[in-house]
Coordinates of C-alpha atoms in Angstrom, one line a residue:
X1 CA -1.6 -5.3 -23.0
X2 CA -1.4 -5.4 -18.8
X3 CA 2.1 -6.3 -16.7
X4 CA 2.6 -8.8 -14.5
X5 CA 5.7 -8.0 -12.0
X6 CA 7.4 -11.3 -10.6
X7 CA 8.8 -10.6 -6.9
X8 CA 10.8 -13.3 -5.4
X9 CA 13.9 -14.4 -4.1
X10 CA 14.9 -15.8 -1.1
X11 CA 17.2 -13.5 0.5
X12 CA 20.6 -15.1 0.1
X13 CA 22.5 -13.5 -2.8
X14 CA 23.4 -10.6 -1.0
X15 CA 23.0 -11.5 3.0
X16 CA 23.6 -10.2 5.6
X17 CA 20.7 -7.4 4.4
X18 CA 18.8 -9.5 3.0
X19 CA 16.5 -12.5 4.0
X20 CA 13.6 -14.0 3.2
X21 CA 11.8 -11.7 3.6
X22 CA 13.8 -8.6 2.7
X23 CA 14.7 -9.8 -0.7
X24 CA 17.6 -8.2 -2.7
X25 CA 15.2 -6.2 -4.8
X26 CA 14.2 -3.4 -1.3
X27 CA 17.5 -3.1 -0.6
X28 CA 17.8 0.6 -0.3
X29 CA 21.1 1.0 -2.1
X30 CA 20.6 2.9 -5.2
X31 CA 20.3 7.1 -5.5
X32 CA 17.3 8.3 -7.2
X33 CA 16.9 11.4 -9.7
X34 CA 16.5 13.8 -6.6
X35 CA 19.2 12.1 -5.0
X36 CA 17.3 9.9 -2.3
X37 CA 17.5 6.4 -1.8
X38 CA 15.7 3.6 -3.5
X39 CA 15.8 -0.1 -3.6
X40 CA 15.5 -1.8 -7.4
X41 CA 11.7 -2.1 -7.2
X42 CA 11.2 1.7 -6.4
X43 CA 13.1 2.2 -9.3
X44 CA 11.7 -0.1 -11.9
X45 CA 8.1 1.4 -10.4
X46 CA 8.8 4.9 -10.9
X47 CA 10.6 4.1 -14.9
X48 CA 6.3 2.0 -15.7
X49 CA 5.4 4.7 -14.1
X50 CA 7.2 7.2 -16.8
X51 CA 6.1 5.7 -19.8
X52 CA 2.6 4.8 -18.6
X53 CA 2.5 1.1 -17.3
X54 CA 2.3 1.4 -14.8
X55 CA -2.0 1.7 -14.2
X56 CA -2.3 -1.8 -16.1
X57 CA 0.2 -4.0 -14.1
X58 CA -0.1 -5.7 -11.5
X59 CA 2.7 -8.0 -8.7
X60 CA 2.8 -11.3 -8.1
X61 CA 4.4 -12.1 -4.2
X62 CA 4.6 -14.7 -1.6
X63 CA 3.0 -13.3 1.3
X64 CA 6.0 -13.2 3.4
X65 CA 7.1 -10.3 0.8
X66 CA 2.9 -7.9 0.8
X67 CA 4.3 -5.9 3.6
X68 CA 7.5 -4.8 1.9
X69 CA 5.7 -4.6 -1.3
X70 CA 3.5 -1.7 0.2
X71 CA 5.7 -0.4 2.3
X72 CA 7.8 0.6 -0.7
X73 CA 5.2 1.2 -3.7
X74 CA 2.1 1.7 -1.2
X75 CA -1.2 0.1 -0.3
X76 CA -2.3 0.7 -3.2
X77 CA -0.6 -1.5 -6.0
X78 CA -2.1 -4.1 -6.8
X79 CA -1.0 -7.4 -5.7
X80 CA -1.3 -11.1 -6.6
X81 CA -0.4 -13.3 -3.8
X82 CA 0.9 -16.9 -4.0
X83 CA 0.0 -19.2 -0.7
X84 CA 3.4 -20.7 -0.6
X85 CA 6.5 -20.4 -3.1
X86 CA 7.2 -22.9 -5.5
X87 CA 8.5 -21.3 -9.1
X88 CA 7.6 -19.1 -12.3
X89 CA 5.1 -21.1 -13.4
X90 CA 3.0 -22.1 -10.8
X91 CA 3.1 -17.9 -10.2
X92 CA 1.7 -16.8 -13.4
X93 CA -0.4 -19.5 -13.9
X94 CA -2.2 -18.1 -10.3
X95 CA -1.6 -14.5 -12.1
X96 CA -3.3 -15.2 -15.4
X97 CA -6.7 -17.1 -13.5
X98 CA -6.3 -14.2 -11.4
X99 CA -6.6 -11.6 -14.3
X100 CA -9.4 -13.6 -16.2
X101 CA -11.6 -14.3 -13.2
X102 CA -10.9 -11.0 -10.4
X103 CA -9.9 -8.5 -12.5
X104 CA -12.4 -9.0 -16.1
X105 CA -9.3 -9.4 -18.8
X106 CA -9.5 -10.2 -22.0
X107 CA -8.8 -13.4 -22.7
X108 CA -7.5 -11.8 -26.9
X109 CA -5.1 -9.6 -24.0
X110 CA -1.1 -9.6 -24.3
X111 CA -0.5 -10.2 -20.9
X112 CA 3.4 -9.5 -20.4
X113 CA 5.6 -11.0 -17.3
X114 CA 8.9 -9.4 -16.2
X115 CA 11.1 -9.7 -13.0
X116 CA 10.5 -7.3 -10.7
X117 CA 14.3 -6.5 -10.2
X118 CA 15.9 -5.4 -13.3
X119 CA 18.9 -2.4 -13.8
X120 CA 17.6 -1.5 -16.7
X121 CA 17.4 2.0 -19.0
X122 CA 13.6 3.6 -19.0
X123 CA 14.3 3.1 -22.7
X124 CA 13.5 -1.2 -21.9
X125 CA 9.9 -0.2 -20.5
X126 CA 9.1 1.3 -23.5
X127 CA 10.6 -1.9 -25.4
X128 CA 7.5 -3.6 -24.2
X129 CA 5.3 -1.6 -26.1
X130 CA 6.6 -4.1 -28.9
X131 CA 5.3 -7.0 -27.9
X132 CA 1.7 -6.9 -28.7
X133 CA 2.3 -5.8 -32.0
X134 CA 5.2 -8.7 -32.3
X135 CA 2.7 -11.2 -31.3
X136 CA 0.2 -9.5 -34.0
X137 CA 2.2 -9.3 -36.5
X138 CA 3.9 -13.0 -36.1
X139 CA 1.1 -15.5 -35.0
X140 CA 3.3 -16.2 -32.3
X141 CA 2.2 -18.0 -29.1
X142 CA 5.3 -16.2 -27.3
X143 CA 7.6 -13.1 -27.4
X144 CA 10.2 -12.6 -25.1
X145 CA 12.5 -9.7 -24.6
X146 CA 16.5 -10.7 -25.2
X147 CA 19.1 -8.6 -24.2
X148 CA 21.9 -7.7 -26.6
X149 CA 25.3 -9.6 -24.9
X150 CA 27.8 -7.4 -24.3
X151 CA 30.4 -10.1 -23.3
X152 CA 30.4 -14.2 -23.1
X153 CA 28.5 -14.3 -20.1
X154 CA 27.9 -18.3 -18.5
X155 CA 25.5 -16.6 -16.0
X156 CA 23.1 -16.1 -18.5
X157 CA 20.3 -18.1 -20.9
X158 CA 20.4 -17.4 -24.7
X159 CA 17.8 -17.3 -26.7
X160 CA 19.0 -18.4 -30.1
X161 CA 17.4 -16.9 -33.6
X162 CA 16.5 -18.5 -36.1
X163 CA 18.5 -18.6 -39.1
X164 CA 15.3 -17.6 -41.6
X165 CA 15.3 -14.1 -41.1
X166 CA 14.7 -10.8 -38.7
X167 CA 11.8 -8.8 -39.8
X168 CA 12.7 -5.5 -39.9
X169 CA 9.4 -4.3 -39.7
X170 CA 7.9 -5.5 -36.9
X171 CA 11.2 -6.1 -35.5
X172 CA 11.3 -9.2 -34.0
X173 CA 14.0 -12.1 -34.8
X174 CA 12.4 -16.2 -35.0
X175 CA 13.6 -18.4 -32.6
X176 CA 15.3 -21.4 -32.7
X177 CA 16.1 -22.8 -29.3
X178 CA 17.4 -21.5 -26.3
X179 CA 21.1 -22.8 -24.6
X180 CA 20.9 -22.1 -20.4
X181 CA 24.1 -21.0 -18.9
X182 CA 26.6 -22.1 -21.8
X183 CA 30.3 -22.4 -20.8
X184 CA 32.5 -19.9 -22.5
X185 CA 33.6 -21.0 -25.7
X186 CA 30.2 -22.1 -26.2
X187 CA 28.4 -18.1 -25.4
X188 CA 31.3 -17.0 -28.2
X189 CA 29.5 -18.8 -30.6
X190 CA 26.2 -17.8 -28.9
X191 CA 26.4 -14.5 -29.7
X192 CA 28.1 -15.3 -33.9
X193 CA 25.0 -17.5 -34.0
X194 CA 22.6 -13.5 -32.8
X195 CA 22.4 -14.9 -29.7
X196 CA 20.6 -12.2 -27.2
X197 CA 20.5 -13.0 -23.9
X198 CA 17.4 -14.6 -22.5
X199 CA 16.1 -11.6 -19.0
X200 CA 12.8 -13.5 -18.2
X201 CA 10.8 -11.0 -20.5
X202 CA 7.9 -13.0 -21.7
X203 CA 4.4 -12.1 -23.8
X204 CA 1.4 -13.9 -24.2
X205 CA -2.4 -14.0 -25.4
X206 CA -4.0 -14.2 -21.7
X207 CA -6.4 -16.8 -23.6
X208 CA -2.8 -19.2 -24.2
X209 CA -2.4 -19.6 -20.5
X210 CA -5.9 -20.7 -19.8
X211 CA -5.8 -23.1 -22.3
X212 CA -2.9 -24.2 -20.5
X213 CA -4.3 -24.9 -17.6
X214 CA -8.1 -26.4 -18.8
X215 CA -5.8 -28.9 -21.6
X216 CA -4.1 -30.2 -17.6
X217 CA -7.2 -30.2 -15.7
X218 CA -6.2 -26.8 -13.6
X219 CA -9.4 -24.7 -13.3
X220 CA -8.8 -21.3 -14.7
X221 CA -11.3 -19.5 -11.4
X222 CA -8.4 -17.6 -9.2
X223 CA -10.1 -18.8 -5.8
X224 CA -10.4 -22.3 -6.8
X225 CA -6.7 -22.4 -8.1
X226 CA -5.8 -20.3 -5.2
X227 CA -7.7 -23.3 -3.1
X228 CA -5.3 -25.6 -5.1
X229 CA -2.2 -24.0 -5.5
X230 CA -0.5 -26.9 -4.3
X231 CA -1.0 -29.6 -7.5
X232 CA 0.8 -27.6 -9.8
X233 CA 4.3 -28.3 -10.7
X234 CA 6.7 -27.2 -9.4
X235 CA 8.6 -26.0 -12.6
X236 CA 10.3 -22.8 -14.1
X237 CA 7.4 -20.8 -17.3
X238 CA 10.5 -21.3 -19.1
X239 CA 10.7 -25.2 -18.2
X240 CA 7.4 -26.3 -18.6
X241 CA 5.6 -23.2 -21.3
X242 CA 8.2 -21.4 -23.1
X243 CA 11.1 -24.1 -24.2
X244 CA 8.1 -26.6 -25.6
X245 CA 6.8 -24.2 -27.6
X246 CA 7.1 -24.3 -31.8
X247 CA 6.6 -20.0 -32.4
X248 CA 8.2 -18.1 -30.7
X249 CA 9.8 -14.6 -31.6
X250 CA 11.9 -11.5 -29.9
X251 CA 12.5 -8.6 -29.9
X252 CA 16.6 -7.7 -29.2
X253 CA 17.4 -4.9 -27.0
X254 CA 20.4 -2.9 -27.2
X255 CA 20.8 -0.9 -24.1
X256 CA 21.8 -1.0 -20.9
X257 CA 20.7 -4.6 -18.7
X258 CA 22.2 -5.7 -15.3
X259 CA 21.2 -7.9 -13.1
X260 CA 22.4 -6.5 -9.8
X261 CA 22.2 -9.9 -8.0
X262 CA 25.5 -9.9 -6.3
X263 CA 27.2 -7.9 -4.3
X264 CA 29.7 -7.4 -7.2
X265 CA 27.4 -6.6 -9.5
X266 CA 25.6 -4.2 -7.5
X267 CA 28.4 -2.4 -5.7
X268 CA 29.1 -1.3 -9.2
X269 CA 25.9 0.6 -9.4
X270 CA 26.2 2.4 -6.1
X271 CA 26.7 5.6 -6.4
X272 CA 27.7 6.0 -2.6
X273 CA 31.2 4.3 -1.0
X274 CA 29.7 4.5 2.5
X275 CA 26.2 3.7 3.7
X276 CA 25.7 3.8 6.5
X277 CA 28.1 4.5 9.7
X278 CA 31.7 4.2 9.3
X279 CA 34.9 5.7 7.0
X280 CA 36.8 3.8 4.7
X281 CA 39.5 5.0 4.7
X282 CA 43.3 5.1 3.6
X283 CA 44.5 3.4 -0.1
X284 CA 41.5 1.7 -0.4
X285 CA 40.1 1.4 -4.0
X286 CA 37.6 -0.9 -5.2
X287 CA 35.4 -0.5 -1.7
X288 CA 31.9 -0.3 -0.3
X289 CA 30.5 -0.3 3.4
X290 CA 27.0 -0.7 4.0
X291 CA 26.6 -0.7 8.0
X292 CA 22.9 -0.7 9.3
X293 CA 24.3 -0.7 12.3
X294 CA 24.5 1.8 15.3
X295 CA 28.2 1.0 15.4
X296 CA 30.7 2.8 13.2
X297 CA 32.4 0.5 10.7
X298 CA 36.3 1.4 9.3
X299 CA 38.7 0.0 6.8
X300 CA 41.5 0.3 6.1
X301 CA 43.6 -0.3 3.5
X302 CA 42.2 -2.6 1.8
X303 CA 40.7 -2.7 -1.9
X304 CA 38.1 -4.6 -4.3
X305 CA 36.2 -5.7 -0.5
X306 CA 32.5 -5.4 0.0
X307 CA 31.8 -5.4 4.1
X308 CA 27.8 -5.3 4.7
X309 CA 27.5 -5.3 7.9
X310 CA 23.5 -5.7 9.5
X311 CA 21.3 -7.3 12.9
X312 CA 21.5 -10.5 10.8
X313 CA 25.4 -10.3 10.2
X314 CA 28.4 -9.0 8.8
X315 CA 30.1 -9.8 5.9
X316 CA 34.3 -9.5 4.4
X317 CA 34.4 -10.4 1.4
X318 CA 36.4 -9.5 -1.7
X319 CA 33.8 -8.4 -4.8
X320 CA 35.1 -11.6 -6.8
X321 CA 34.3 -14.6 -4.3
X322 CA 31.7 -12.2 -3.8
X323 CA 28.5 -15.0 -5.5
X324 CA 29.3 -17.4 -2.9
X325 CA 27.6 -16.3 -0.4
X326 CA 25.0 -17.8 -1.3
X327 CA 26.0 -20.9 -1.1
X328 CA 27.9 -20.7 2.3
X329 CA 25.2 -19.1 3.9
X330 CA 23.5 -22.3 4.6
X331 CA 25.3 -23.2 7.2
X332 CA 23.6 -20.6 9.2
X333 CA 20.0 -21.0 8.4
X334 CA 17.3 -21.1 10.6
X335 CA 18.0 -17.5 12.9
X336 CA 14.5 -15.6 12.7
X337 CA 15.4 -11.9 10.4
X338 CA 16.7 -9.3 12.7
X339 CA 15.4 -6.1 10.9
X340 CA 12.2 -6.2 9.1
X341 CA 10.9 -4.0 6.9
X342 CA 6.3 -3.9 7.2
X343 CA 3.5 -2.0 5.6
X344 CA 3.5 0.1 8.4
X345 CA 6.6 0.8 9.5
X346 CA 10.0 -1.6 10.8
X347 CA 11.2 -3.2 13.9
X348 CA 14.9 -5.1 15.1
X349 CA 15.5 -7.4 16.9
X350 CA 17.2 -5.6 19.7
X351 CA 17.7 -9.6 22.2
X352 CA 15.8 -12.8 22.5
X353 CA 16.7 -15.4 25.5
X354 CA 15.2 -18.2 27.7
X355 CA 15.0 -17.8 31.6
X356 CA 16.1 -20.6 34.0
X357 CA 12.1 -22.0 34.2
X358 CA 11.9 -21.7 29.9
X359 CA 10.3 -18.6 29.7
X360 CA 10.8 -16.7 26.0
X361 CA 12.2 -13.1 25.9
X362 CA 12.2 -11.5 23.0
X363 CA 12.7 -8.1 22.9
X364 CA 12.0 -5.6 20.0
X365 CA 12.6 -2.0 18.9
X366 CA 9.9 -1.2 17.0
X367 CA 8.5 1.9 14.8
X368 CA 5.7 3.3 12.8
X369 CA 5.3 5.6 10.5
X370 CA 3.1 8.7 10.6
X371 CA -0.8 7.7 9.7
X372 CA -0.1 4.4 9.6
X373 CA -0.9 1.3 12.8
X374 CA -1.0 -2.1 13.7
X375 CA -3.9 -4.4 13.1
X376 CA -6.3 -4.8 15.8
X377 CA -4.6 -8.6 16.9
X378 CA -4.7 -11.3 19.8
X379 CA -2.0 -13.1 21.3
X380 CA -2.1 -16.6 22.8
X381 CA 0.3 -17.3 24.1
X382 CA 2.8 -14.4 25.5
X383 CA 2.1 -10.8 27.0
X384 CA 3.9 -8.1 26.3
X385 CA 5.2 -5.0 27.1
X386 CA 5.0 -1.3 25.2
X387 CA 7.4 1.3 26.1
X388 CA 7.0 4.3 24.1
X389 CA 10.4 6.3 23.3
X390 CA 9.2 8.6 21.0
X391 CA 6.6 9.5 19.4
X392 CA 2.5 10.2 20.4
X393 CA -0.6 8.4 19.3
X394 CA -3.9 6.4 20.4
X395 CA -3.4 2.8 21.6
X396 CA -6.5 0.5 21.6
X397 CA -6.3 -2.0 23.9
X398 CA -10.0 -4.2 24.3
X399 CA -12.1 -2.6 22.6
X400 CA -11.4 1.5 24.0
X401 CA -8.5 3.9 23.0
X402 CA -6.3 6.1 25.2
X403 CA -3.5 8.7 23.5
X404 CA 0.1 7.6 24.4
X405 CA 3.4 9.5 24.2
X406 CA 6.3 9.2 25.1
X407 CA 7.4 7.3 28.7
X408 CA 4.6 5.1 28.2
X409 CA 4.0 1.7 29.4
X410 CA 1.1 0.0 28.4
X411 CA 0.8 -3.2 29.5
X412 CA -0.4 -6.5 27.1
X413 CA -1.9 -9.6 28.6
X414 CA -2.2 -12.6 26.6
X415 CA -5.9 -12.9 25.1
X416 CA -5.9 -9.0 25.0
X417 CA -7.3 -7.4 22.3
X418 CA -4.5 -4.5 20.7
X419 CA -3.8 -2.2 18.8
X420 CA -1.5 1.6 17.8
X421 CA -1.7 4.3 16.1
X422 CA 1.2 6.6 14.9
X423 CA 0.0 10.6 14.5
X424 CA 3.4 11.6 13.9
X425 CA 6.0 9.1 13.6
X426 CA 6.5 6.8 16.7
X427 CA 9.2 4.1 18.2
X428 CA 8.6 2.2 21.2
X429 CA 10.3 -1.1 22.8
X430 CA 8.5 -4.1 22.3
X431 CA 9.1 -7.0 25.0
X432 CA 7.2 -10.3 24.5
X433 CA 6.9 -13.0 27.5
X434 CA 5.7 -16.7 27.0
X435 CA 6.2 -20.1 26.7
X436 CA 6.3 -19.7 22.9
X437 CA 7.1 -17.2 20.9
X438 CA 6.5 -17.5 17.2
X439 CA 4.4 -15.5 14.3
X440 CA 1.7 -17.3 13.1
X441 CA 0.6 -16.6 17.0
X442 CA -1.7 -13.6 15.7
X443 CA -5.3 -13.6 15.4
X444 CA -6.3 -10.4 13.5
X445 CA -9.5 -8.7 14.1
X446 CA -8.9 -5.9 11.3
X447 CA -6.6 -4.4 9.5
X448 CA -6.9 -0.6 9.0
X449 CA -7.8 2.3 12.1
X450 CA -11.1 3.4 10.9
X451 CA -12.0 -0.2 11.5
X452 CA -10.4 -0.7 14.9
X453 CA -12.5 3.2 16.0
X454 CA -15.9 1.8 14.0
X455 CA -14.9 -1.7 17.0
X456 CA -14.8 0.9 20.0
X457 CA -17.7 3.1 19.3
X458 CA -19.7 0.2 18.9
X459 CA -18.6 -0.5 22.6
X460 CA -18.8 2.8 24.3
X461 CA -15.2 2.4 24.9
X462 CA -14.5 4.9 22.9
X463 CA -12.4 8.8 24.8
X464 CA -11.5 12.3 23.1

């Protein structure tokens, strides 16, 4: 069985810590077994390793999340990258074509698809093994996992079982139909019928998706589908496939399952009331502070509150009202992310302004982890000045390599080839100056430090 983990999200429900590149699954606000802080995606990947499924797993994601995934899971995790953000059906179709035409997976192999960020017991992932046998025993097109409801929620979709029977030996229910986000009274009635919460886990034979692609005239070759990805309908897998299937079964799961997609649900699972610099003081109960700024934040005499502060903004909200942030934050859209994690480290925007003559100036603090490097690259529209403030490394400029240390100032004119490698954890202040400062103004020549050294050796520019 192969697993495909879907990593997406627009990063609005946990603003200001989350944004387009740092969606909720990447926030390091949960405590691991050894006491370190970890993100939801790191927690899930660790659980997959525990049950022996990580070696069979792939992550389907957008280009904006590649660096974050590599930073948190490592560069060896196989990624299937969408050329543009569409919906879950195109993402799963692209993943199926990759498994078939690139990874060489047999058409009879079971593929299980699940979100990258469920908050569940490890038993949830152990139950994934049963999806394969459920498909075989039932002859169904699809096997789902459904969570036994703990209350009549209006937030989730429901899997409604057929009144025929529960196959006790195989452990699955035959599915009658689906109901999406009912009101509370409808939810109570559905629970009495034995309905399950739809937790977004689907399993199918790989050939099912390939047949669907061919029936609609879409390519099954990964490279061809990648080039015509925009032709796929922007629709969810539920609507395009699941609700049209005539034979579907579901495995009930009765353990812990939560969607930590809002501040009020996320803070329920946080072991620490304060993360970052700050204090919750006095008669404050059920108050959480998450502070990524370098200045202290103090909460006094307020209860049932979440305060989240980052370079992107500050949220002060009653926990019950916090789910509405997704709609409210639309009023401040358009601002570039002020903090991002990348495969090589992180950066934080310190300042941005325009001069009287129309030139733009952007100042960043950049951190590169030991053993990592920035790609060998060129900018056409801007000059840069780097001031090393911490750590030691090697700096490549126009095919020559130089050692760098704190206090060094590095001038990078427009069109210059440049990169930097961190021998120890390294930080520097970057000042960009130009008529247009955009992320797209970058031409990458090569990615690894070994490739960069090879270029410099070939031109005779390497200095020991």
